Tab-separated table of C-alpha atoms in Angstrom:
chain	number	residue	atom	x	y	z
A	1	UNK	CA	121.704	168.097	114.805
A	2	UNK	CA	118.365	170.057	115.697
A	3	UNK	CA	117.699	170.141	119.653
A	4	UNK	CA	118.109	171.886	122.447
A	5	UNK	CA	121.053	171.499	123.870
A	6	UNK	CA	124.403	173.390	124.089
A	7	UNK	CA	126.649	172.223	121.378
A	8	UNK	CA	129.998	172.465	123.284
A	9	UNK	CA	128.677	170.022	125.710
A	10	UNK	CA	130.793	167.303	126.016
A	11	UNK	CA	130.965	165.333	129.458
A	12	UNK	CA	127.356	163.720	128.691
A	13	UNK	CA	124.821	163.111	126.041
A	14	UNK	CA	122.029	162.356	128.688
A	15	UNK	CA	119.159	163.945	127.180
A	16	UNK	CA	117.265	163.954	130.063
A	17	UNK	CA	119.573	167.049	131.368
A	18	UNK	CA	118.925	169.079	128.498
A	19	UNK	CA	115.916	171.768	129.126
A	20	UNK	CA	113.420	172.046	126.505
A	21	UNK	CA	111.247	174.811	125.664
A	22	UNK	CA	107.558	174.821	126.064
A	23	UNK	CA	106.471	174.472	122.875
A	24	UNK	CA	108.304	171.471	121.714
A	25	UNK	CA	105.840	169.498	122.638
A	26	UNK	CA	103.855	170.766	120.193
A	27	UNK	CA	106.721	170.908	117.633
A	28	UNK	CA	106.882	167.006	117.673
A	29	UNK	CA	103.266	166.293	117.848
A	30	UNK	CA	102.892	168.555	114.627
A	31	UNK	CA	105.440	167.543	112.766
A	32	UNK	CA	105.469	163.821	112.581
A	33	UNK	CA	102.953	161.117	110.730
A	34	UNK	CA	102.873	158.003	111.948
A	35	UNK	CA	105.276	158.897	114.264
A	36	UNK	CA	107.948	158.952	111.296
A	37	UNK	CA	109.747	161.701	109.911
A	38	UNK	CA	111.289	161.625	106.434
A	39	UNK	CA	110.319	161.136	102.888
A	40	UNK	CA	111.930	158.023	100.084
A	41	UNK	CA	110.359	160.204	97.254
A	42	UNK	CA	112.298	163.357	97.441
A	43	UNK	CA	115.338	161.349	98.031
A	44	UNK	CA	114.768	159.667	94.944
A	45	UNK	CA	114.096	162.228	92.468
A	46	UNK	CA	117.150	164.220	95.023
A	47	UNK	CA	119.355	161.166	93.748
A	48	UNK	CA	118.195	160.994	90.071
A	49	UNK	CA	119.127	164.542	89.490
A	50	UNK	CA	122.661	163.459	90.630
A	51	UNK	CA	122.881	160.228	88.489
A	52	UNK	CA	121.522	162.559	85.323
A	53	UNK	CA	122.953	165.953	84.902
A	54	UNK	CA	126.068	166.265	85.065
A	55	UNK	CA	126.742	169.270	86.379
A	56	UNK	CA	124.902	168.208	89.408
A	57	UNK	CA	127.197	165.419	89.281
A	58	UNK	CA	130.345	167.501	89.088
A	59	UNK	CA	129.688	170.458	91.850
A	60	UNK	CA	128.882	167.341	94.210
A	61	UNK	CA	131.326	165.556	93.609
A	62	UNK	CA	134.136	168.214	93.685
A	63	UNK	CA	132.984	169.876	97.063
A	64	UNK	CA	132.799	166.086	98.171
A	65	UNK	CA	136.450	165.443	97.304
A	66	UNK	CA	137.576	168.790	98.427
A	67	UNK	CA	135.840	168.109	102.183
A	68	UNK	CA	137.244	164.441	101.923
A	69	UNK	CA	140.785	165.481	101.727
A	70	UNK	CA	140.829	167.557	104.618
A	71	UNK	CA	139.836	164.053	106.509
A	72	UNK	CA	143.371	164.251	108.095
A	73	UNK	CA	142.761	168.063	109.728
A	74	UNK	CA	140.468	166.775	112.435
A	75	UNK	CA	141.561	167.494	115.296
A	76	UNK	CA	140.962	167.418	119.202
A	77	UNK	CA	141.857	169.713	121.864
A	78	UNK	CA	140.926	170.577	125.559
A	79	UNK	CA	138.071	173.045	125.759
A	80	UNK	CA	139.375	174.475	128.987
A	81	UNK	CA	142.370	175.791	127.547
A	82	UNK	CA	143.060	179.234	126.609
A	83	UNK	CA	141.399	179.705	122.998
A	84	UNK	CA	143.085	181.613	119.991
A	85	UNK	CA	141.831	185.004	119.894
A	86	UNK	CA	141.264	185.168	116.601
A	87	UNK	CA	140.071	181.965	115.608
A	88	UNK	CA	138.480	180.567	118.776
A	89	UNK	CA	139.990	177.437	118.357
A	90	UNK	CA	141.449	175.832	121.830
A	91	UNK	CA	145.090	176.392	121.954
A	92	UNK	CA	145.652	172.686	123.874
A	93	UNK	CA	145.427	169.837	121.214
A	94	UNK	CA	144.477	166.492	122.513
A	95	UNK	CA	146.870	163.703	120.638
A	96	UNK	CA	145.378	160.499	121.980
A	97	UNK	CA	141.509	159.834	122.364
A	98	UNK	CA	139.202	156.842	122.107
A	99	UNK	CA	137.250	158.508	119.227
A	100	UNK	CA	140.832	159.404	117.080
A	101	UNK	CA	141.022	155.427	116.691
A	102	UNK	CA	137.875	154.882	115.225
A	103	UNK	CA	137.913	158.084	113.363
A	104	UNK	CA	140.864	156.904	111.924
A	105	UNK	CA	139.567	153.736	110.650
A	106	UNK	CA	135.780	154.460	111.110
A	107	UNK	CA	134.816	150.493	110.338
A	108	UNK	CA	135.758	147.379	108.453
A	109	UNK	CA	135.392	148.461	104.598
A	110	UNK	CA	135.398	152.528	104.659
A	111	UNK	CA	138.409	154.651	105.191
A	112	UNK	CA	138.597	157.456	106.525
A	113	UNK	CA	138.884	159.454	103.021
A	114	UNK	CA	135.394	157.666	101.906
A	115	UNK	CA	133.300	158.101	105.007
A	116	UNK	CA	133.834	161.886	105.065
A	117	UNK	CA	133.290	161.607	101.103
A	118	UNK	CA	129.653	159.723	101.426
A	119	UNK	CA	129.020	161.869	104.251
A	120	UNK	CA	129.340	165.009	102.072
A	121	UNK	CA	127.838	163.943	99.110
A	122	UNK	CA	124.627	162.780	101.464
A	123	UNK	CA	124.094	165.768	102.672
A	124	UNK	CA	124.328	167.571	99.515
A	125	UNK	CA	122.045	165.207	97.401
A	126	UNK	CA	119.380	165.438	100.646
A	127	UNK	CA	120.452	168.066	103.124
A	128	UNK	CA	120.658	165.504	105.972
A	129	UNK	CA	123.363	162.641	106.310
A	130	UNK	CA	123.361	160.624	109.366
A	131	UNK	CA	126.143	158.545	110.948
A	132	UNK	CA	125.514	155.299	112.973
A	133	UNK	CA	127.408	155.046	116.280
A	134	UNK	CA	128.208	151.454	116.414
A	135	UNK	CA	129.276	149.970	120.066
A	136	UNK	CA	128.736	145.899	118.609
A	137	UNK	CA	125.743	145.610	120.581
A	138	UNK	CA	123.233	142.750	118.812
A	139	UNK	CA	120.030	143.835	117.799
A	140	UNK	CA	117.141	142.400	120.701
A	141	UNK	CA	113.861	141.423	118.981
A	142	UNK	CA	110.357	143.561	119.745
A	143	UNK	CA	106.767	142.806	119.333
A	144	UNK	CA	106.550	143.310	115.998
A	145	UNK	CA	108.592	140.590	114.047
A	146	UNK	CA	110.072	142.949	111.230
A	147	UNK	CA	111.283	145.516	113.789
A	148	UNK	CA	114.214	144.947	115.977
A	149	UNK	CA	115.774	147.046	118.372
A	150	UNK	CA	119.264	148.100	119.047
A	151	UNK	CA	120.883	150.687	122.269
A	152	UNK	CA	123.702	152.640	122.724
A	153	UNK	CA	125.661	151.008	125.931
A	154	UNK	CA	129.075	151.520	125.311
A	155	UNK	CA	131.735	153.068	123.211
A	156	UNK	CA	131.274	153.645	120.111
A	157	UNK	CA	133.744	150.928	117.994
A	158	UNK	CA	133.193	152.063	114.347
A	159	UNK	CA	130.905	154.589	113.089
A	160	UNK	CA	128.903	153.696	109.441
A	161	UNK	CA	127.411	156.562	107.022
A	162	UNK	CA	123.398	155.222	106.209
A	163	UNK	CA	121.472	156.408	103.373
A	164	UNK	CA	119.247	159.732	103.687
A	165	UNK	CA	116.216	157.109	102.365
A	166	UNK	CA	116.828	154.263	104.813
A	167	UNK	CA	116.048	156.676	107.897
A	168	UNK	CA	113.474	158.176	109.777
A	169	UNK	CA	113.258	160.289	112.965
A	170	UNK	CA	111.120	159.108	115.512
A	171	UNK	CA	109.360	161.830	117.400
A	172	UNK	CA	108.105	161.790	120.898
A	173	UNK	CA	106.303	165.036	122.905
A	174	UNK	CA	108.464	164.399	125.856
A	175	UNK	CA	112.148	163.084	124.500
A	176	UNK	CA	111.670	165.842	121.318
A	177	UNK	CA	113.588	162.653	119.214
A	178	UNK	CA	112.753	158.878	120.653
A	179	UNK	CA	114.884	156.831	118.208
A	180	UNK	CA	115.683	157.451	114.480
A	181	UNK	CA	114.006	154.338	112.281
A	182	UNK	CA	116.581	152.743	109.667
A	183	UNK	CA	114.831	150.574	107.089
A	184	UNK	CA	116.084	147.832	104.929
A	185	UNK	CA	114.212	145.652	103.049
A	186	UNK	CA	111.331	144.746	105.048
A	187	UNK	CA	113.091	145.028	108.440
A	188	UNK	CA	113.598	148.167	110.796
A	189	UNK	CA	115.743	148.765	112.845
A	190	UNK	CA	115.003	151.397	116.402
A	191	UNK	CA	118.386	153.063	117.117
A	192	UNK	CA	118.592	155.397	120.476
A	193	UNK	CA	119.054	159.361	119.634
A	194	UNK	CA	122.382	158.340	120.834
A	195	UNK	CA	123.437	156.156	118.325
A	196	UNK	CA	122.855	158.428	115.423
A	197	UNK	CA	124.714	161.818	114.701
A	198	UNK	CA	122.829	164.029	112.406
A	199	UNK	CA	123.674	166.782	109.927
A	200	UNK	CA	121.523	168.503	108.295
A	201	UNK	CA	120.794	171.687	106.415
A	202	UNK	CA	118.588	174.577	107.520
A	203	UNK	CA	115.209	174.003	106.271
A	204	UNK	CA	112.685	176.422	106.774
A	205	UNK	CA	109.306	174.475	107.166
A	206	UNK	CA	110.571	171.353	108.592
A	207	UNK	CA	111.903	170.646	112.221
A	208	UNK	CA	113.569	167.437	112.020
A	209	UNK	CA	114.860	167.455	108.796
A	210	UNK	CA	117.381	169.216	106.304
A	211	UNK	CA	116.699	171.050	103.286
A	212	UNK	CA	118.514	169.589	99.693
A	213	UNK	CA	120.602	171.900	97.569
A	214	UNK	CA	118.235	170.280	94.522
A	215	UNK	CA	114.750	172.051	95.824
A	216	UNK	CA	116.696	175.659	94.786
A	217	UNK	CA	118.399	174.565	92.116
A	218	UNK	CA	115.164	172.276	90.847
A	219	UNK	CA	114.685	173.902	87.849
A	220	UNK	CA	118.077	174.529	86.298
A	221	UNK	CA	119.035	170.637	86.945
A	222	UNK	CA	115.661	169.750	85.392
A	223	UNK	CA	116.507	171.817	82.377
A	224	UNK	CA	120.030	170.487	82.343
A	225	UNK	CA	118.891	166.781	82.107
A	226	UNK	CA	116.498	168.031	79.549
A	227	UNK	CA	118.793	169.994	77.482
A	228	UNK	CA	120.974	166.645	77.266
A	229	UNK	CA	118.129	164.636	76.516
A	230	UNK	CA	117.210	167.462	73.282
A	231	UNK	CA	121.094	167.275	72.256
A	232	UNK	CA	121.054	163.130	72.453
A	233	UNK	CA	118.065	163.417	70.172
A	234	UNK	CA	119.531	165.547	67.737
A	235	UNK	CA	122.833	163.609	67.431
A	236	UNK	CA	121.215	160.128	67.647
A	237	UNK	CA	119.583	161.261	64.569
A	238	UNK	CA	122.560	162.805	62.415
A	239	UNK	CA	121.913	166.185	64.441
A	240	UNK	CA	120.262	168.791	62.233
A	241	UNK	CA	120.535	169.759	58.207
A	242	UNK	CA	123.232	171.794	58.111
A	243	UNK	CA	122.291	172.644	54.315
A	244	UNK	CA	119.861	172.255	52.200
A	245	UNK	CA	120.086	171.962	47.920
A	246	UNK	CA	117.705	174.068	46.280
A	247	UNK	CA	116.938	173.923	42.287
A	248	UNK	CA	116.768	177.153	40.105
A	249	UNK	CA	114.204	175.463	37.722
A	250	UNK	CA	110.706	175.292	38.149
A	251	UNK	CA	110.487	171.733	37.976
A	252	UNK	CA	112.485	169.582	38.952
A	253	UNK	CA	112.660	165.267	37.429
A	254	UNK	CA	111.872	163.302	40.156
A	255	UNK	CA	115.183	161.114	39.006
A	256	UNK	CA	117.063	164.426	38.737
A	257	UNK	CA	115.787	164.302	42.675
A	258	UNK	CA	116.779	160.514	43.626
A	259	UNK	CA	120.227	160.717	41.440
A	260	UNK	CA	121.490	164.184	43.724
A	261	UNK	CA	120.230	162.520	46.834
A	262	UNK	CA	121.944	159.150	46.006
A	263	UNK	CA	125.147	161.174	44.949
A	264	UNK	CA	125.186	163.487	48.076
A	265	UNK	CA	124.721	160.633	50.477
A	266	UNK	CA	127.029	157.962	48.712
A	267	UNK	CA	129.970	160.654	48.063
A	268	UNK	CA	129.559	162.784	51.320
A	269	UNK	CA	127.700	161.164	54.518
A	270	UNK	CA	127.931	158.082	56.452
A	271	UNK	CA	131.904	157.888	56.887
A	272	UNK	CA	134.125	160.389	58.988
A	273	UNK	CA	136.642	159.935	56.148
A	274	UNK	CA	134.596	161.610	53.760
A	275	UNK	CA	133.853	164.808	55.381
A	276	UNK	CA	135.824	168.181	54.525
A	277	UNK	CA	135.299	167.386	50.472
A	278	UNK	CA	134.178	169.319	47.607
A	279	UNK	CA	131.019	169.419	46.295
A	280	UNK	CA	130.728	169.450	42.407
A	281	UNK	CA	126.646	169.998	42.043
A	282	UNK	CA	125.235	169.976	37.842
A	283	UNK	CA	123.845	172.880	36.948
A	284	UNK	CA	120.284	173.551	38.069
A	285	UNK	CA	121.167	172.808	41.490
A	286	UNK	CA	122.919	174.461	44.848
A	287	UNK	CA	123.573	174.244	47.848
A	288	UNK	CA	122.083	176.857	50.699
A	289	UNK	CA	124.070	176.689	54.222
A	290	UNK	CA	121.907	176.856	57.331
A	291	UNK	CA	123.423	179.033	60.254
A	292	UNK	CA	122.626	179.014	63.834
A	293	UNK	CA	119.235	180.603	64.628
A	294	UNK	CA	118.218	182.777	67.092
A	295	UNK	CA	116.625	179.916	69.106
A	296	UNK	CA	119.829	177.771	69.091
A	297	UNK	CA	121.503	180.956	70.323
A	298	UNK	CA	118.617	181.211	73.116
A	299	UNK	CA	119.097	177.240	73.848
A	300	UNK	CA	123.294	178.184	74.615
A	301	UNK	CA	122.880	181.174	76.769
A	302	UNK	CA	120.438	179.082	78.410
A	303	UNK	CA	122.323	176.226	78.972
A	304	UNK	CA	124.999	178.520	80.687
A	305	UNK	CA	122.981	180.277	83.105
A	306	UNK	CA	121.870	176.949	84.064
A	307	UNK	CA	125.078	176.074	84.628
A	308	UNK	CA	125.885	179.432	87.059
A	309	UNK	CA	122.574	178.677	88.766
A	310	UNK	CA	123.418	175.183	89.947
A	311	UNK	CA	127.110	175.907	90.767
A	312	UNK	CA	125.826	178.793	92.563
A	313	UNK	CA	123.747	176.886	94.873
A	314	UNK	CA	125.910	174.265	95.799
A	315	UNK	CA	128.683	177.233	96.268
A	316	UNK	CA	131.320	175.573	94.115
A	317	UNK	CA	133.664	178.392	92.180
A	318	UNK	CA	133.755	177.354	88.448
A	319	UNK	CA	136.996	177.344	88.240
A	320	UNK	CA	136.863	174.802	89.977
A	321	UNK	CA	135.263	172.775	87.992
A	322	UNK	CA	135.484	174.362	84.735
A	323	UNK	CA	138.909	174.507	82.038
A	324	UNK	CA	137.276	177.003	79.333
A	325	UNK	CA	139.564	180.129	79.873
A	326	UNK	CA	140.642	179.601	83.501
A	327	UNK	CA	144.656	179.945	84.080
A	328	UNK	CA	146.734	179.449	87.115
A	329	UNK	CA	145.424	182.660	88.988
A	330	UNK	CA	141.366	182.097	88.480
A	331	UNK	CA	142.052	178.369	89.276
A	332	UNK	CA	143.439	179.577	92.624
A	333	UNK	CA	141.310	182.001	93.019
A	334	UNK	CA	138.383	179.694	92.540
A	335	UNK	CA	140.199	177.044	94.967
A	336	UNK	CA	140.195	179.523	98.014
A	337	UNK	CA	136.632	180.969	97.322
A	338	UNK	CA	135.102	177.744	97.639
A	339	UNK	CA	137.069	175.974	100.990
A	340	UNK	CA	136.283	179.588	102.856
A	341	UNK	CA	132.778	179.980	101.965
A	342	UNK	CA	131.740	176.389	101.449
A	343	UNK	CA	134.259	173.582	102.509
A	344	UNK	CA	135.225	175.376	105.735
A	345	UNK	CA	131.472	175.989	106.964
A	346	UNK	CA	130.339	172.174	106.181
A	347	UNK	CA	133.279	170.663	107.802
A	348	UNK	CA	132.583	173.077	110.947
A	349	UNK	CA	128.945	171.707	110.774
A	350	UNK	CA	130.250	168.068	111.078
A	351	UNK	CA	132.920	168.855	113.585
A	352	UNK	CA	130.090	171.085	115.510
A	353	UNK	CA	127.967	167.858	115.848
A	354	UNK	CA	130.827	165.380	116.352
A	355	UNK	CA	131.730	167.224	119.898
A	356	UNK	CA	129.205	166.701	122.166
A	357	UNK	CA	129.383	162.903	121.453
A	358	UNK	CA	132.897	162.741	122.157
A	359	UNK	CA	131.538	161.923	125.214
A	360	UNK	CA	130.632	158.336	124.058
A	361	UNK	CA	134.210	156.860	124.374
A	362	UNK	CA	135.319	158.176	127.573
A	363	UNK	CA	138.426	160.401	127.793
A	364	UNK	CA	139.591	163.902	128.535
A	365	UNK	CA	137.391	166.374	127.718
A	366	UNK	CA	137.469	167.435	123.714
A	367	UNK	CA	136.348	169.714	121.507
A	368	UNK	CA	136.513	169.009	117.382
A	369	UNK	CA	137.845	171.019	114.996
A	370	UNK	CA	139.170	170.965	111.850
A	371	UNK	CA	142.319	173.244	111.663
A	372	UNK	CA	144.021	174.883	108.330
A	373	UNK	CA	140.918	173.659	105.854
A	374	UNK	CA	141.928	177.607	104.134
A	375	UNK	CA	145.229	178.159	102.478
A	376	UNK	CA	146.635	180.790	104.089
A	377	UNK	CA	148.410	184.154	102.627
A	378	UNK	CA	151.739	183.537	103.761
A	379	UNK	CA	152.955	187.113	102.793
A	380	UNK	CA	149.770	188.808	104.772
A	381	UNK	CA	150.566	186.274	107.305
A	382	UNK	CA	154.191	187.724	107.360
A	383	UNK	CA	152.941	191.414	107.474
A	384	UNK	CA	150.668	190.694	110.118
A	385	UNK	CA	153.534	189.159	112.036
A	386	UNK	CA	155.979	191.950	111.828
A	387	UNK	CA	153.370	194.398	112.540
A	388	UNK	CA	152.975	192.242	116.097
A	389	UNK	CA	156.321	192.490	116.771
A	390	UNK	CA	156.672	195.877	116.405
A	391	UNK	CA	153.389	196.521	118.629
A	392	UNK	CA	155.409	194.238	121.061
A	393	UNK	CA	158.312	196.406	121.343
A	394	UNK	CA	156.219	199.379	121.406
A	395	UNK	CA	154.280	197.927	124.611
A	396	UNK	CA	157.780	196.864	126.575
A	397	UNK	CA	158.970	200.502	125.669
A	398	UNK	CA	155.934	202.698	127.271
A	399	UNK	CA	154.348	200.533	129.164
A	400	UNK	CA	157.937	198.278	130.880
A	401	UNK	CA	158.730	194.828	130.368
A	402	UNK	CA	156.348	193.261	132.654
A	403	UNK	CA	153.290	195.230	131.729
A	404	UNK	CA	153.980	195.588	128.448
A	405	UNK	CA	154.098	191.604	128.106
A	406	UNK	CA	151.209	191.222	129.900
A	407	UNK	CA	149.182	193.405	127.301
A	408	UNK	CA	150.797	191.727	124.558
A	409	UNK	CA	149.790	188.627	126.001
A	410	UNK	CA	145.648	190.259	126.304
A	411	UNK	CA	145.762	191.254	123.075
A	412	UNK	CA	147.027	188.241	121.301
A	413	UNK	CA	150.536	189.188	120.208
A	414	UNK	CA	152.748	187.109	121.747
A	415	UNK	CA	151.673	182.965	123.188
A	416	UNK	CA	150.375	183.260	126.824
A	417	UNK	CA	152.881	180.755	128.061
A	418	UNK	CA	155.928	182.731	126.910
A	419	UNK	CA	158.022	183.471	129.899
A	420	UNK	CA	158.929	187.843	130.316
A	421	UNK	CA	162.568	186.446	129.712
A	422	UNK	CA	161.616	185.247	126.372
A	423	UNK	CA	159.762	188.239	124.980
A	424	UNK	CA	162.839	189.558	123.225
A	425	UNK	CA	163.129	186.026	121.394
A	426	UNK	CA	159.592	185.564	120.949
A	427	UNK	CA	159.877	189.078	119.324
A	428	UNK	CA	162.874	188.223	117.302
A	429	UNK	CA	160.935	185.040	116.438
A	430	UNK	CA	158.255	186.893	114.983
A	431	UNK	CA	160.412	189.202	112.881
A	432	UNK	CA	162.255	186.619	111.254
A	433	UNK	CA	158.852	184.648	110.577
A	434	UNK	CA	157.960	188.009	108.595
A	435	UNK	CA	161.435	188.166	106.730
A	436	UNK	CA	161.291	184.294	105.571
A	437	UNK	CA	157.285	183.825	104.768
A	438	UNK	CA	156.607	183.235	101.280
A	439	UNK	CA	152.856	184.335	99.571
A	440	UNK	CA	151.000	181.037	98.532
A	441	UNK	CA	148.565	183.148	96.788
A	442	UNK	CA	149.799	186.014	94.739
């Protein structure tokens, strides 16, 4: 969510407390009309481009199952405890929190495996998807009678996914974001910055707002729907002549004409059964074959780059998505290039913006993460491990036992809370971790 704060803040969400920089005064004066920030339009032709081309359709709606199944992965732990040196990931995991429940079952009619699966697919229709913190409070009525109001007093009880289209973001010079604006119908509703989380995409003109994956990609997903639209034609009416009979003679009797056209159609369209058949033409007549032309060959290679182009932008490996000439090894391949380079980062997004709420229900201290999104190489993994346990027994030998375990312990090698008594086990631990790993990934 674009503001100013830090984003590993988690005892408060006071937004008072957060400095802002000079400017931003400025930055919501300019970039709000009518005080409202957002656009139905985009979101519309955004969402018609995923109803219409299907390969819009497909890269959306595998990234969105692929982020959806990691649903289970999110995890707490205690920002104050040592952190993973190579991940940065607390080492402390907190089992039991307030905000677990709900995520858990985040309301009455969504599980867990949905909500993350709207979420994704918002934000890659429109750039921006927006969750509403629910604590039960009732809406309280305002001035104007199709506008009610609703604050954030409590903790958060379930959490709902709202459309990109149904919300605006309120600006204000002094709070940077007053309230974000749902609309349904002809009634708004004012929710607190509180009771909204926001993710968005970079976008490089707008401040309050996310980018779509469409604006790039605009023009291949137009063509696609296009293309589709040219091949419906041409098979809603019997596709194109795929020969044509010519006539040695110089004229030709018109019921010569009408008898071969009657003969050809009667004997040889109209019925899958009578495909495949042999022709027997009289005499002054044959048939010419029409191959593929240049253009049709033009309208293929085009139809594949289009393809490329859109799965590039949404960052979705074709084999992922694709069967033509993908085995086992592409198909993993494909599988690991897009949770590292496109899964992973999203979900780190969400679970960026989901900690400093945390704060909402109460509780210890957390910090969000989602752990293990990336399939591992379990026979790097196993390298990696022996080579720490032979660094380990290299440190005990030159430097003693007690320093040596402390500078294993600095540089990562062994767990910090393993006891100088242990190191040998720990070590032996780590061998036999090496001998019995298996490769996931060849």
């Amino acid at each position: 969510m674009l503001g100013f704060g830090i984003r590993g803040r988690t005892k408060s969400m006071d937004q008072k407390s957060v400095s802002k920089p000079a400017w931003s005064e400025g930055v919501a004066k300019s970039s709000s009309w009518d005080a409202d920030v957002g656009s139905v339009d985009s979101f519309e032709l955004e969402s018609e481009r995923y109803l219409r081309s299907d390969l819009v359709y497909i890269a959306i709606n595998r990234i969105a199952l692929m982020c959806a199944q990691q649903n289970r992965k999110l995890k707490l732990f205690n920002p104050q405890s040592p952190r993973n040196p190579k991940t940065g990931v607390p080492q402390e995991e907190i089992l039991e929190h307030p905000f677990l429940d709900v995520w858990h079952q985040p309301n009455a009619w969504d599980s867990t495996f949905e909500f993350l699966e709207g979420t994704a697919i918002n934000l890659l229709i429109s750039g921006n998807a927006y969750w509403h913190l629910d604590d039960g409070s009732e809406a309280l009525p305002t001035a104007n009678n199709r506008e009610q109001r609703v604050s954030l007093t409590g903790p958060p009880v379930a959490m709902w996914s709202v459309r990109p289209d149904r919300v605006k973001v309120v600006t204000d010079a002094k709070e940077y974001i007053r309230a974000y604006k749902i609309t349904v119908g002809d009634m708004s509703t004012l929710l607190d910055s509180k009771s909204i989380r926001h993710f968005k995409f970079y976008h490089p003109t707008q401040d309050f707002v996310g980018m779509s994956p469409m604006e790039p990609s605009n023009y291949a997903s137009a063509s696609d729907i296009q293309s589709q639209k040219s091949n419906f034609a041409l098979y809603r009416n019997a596709l194109r002549l795929s020969a044509v009979v010519e006539s040695d003679m110089e004229e030709v009797d018109q019921e010569q004409v009408d008898l071969m056209e009657k003969y050809i159609n009667e004997r040889f369209t109209g019925d899958p059964e009578k495909s495949h058949q042999v022709a027997f033409l009289w005499s002054q007549f044959k048939m010419k074959e029409l191959g593929m032309t240049m253009r049709d060959a033009e309208f293929v290679e085009s139809s594949k780059m289009n393809r490329m182009r859109i799965f590039g932008v949404f960052g979705v490996h074709p084999a992922v998505v694709l069967s033509e000439d993908i085995n086992l090894a592409n198909a993993l391949v494909g599988e690991y290039v897009t949770l590292k380079f496109t899964i992973a980062p999203m979900l780190q997004r969400i679970a960026d913006d989901i900690s400093p709420a945390l704060g909402l229900w109460g509780g210890p201290p957390a910090e969000a993460h989602f752990v293990d999104v990336v399939p591992q190489d379990q026979d790097l993994l196993s390298k990696v491990a022996f080579a720490n346990a032979q660094a380990v027994q290299a440190l005990v030998f030159s430097l003693g036992l007690e320093e040596g375990v402390a500078e294993a312990k600095r540089q990562g090698l062994v767990s910090q809370d393993v006891e100088i008594s242990e190191v040998q086990a720990e070590t032996e631990r780590l061998l036999r971790g090496a001998a019995n790993a298996q490769s996931t990934y060849p």
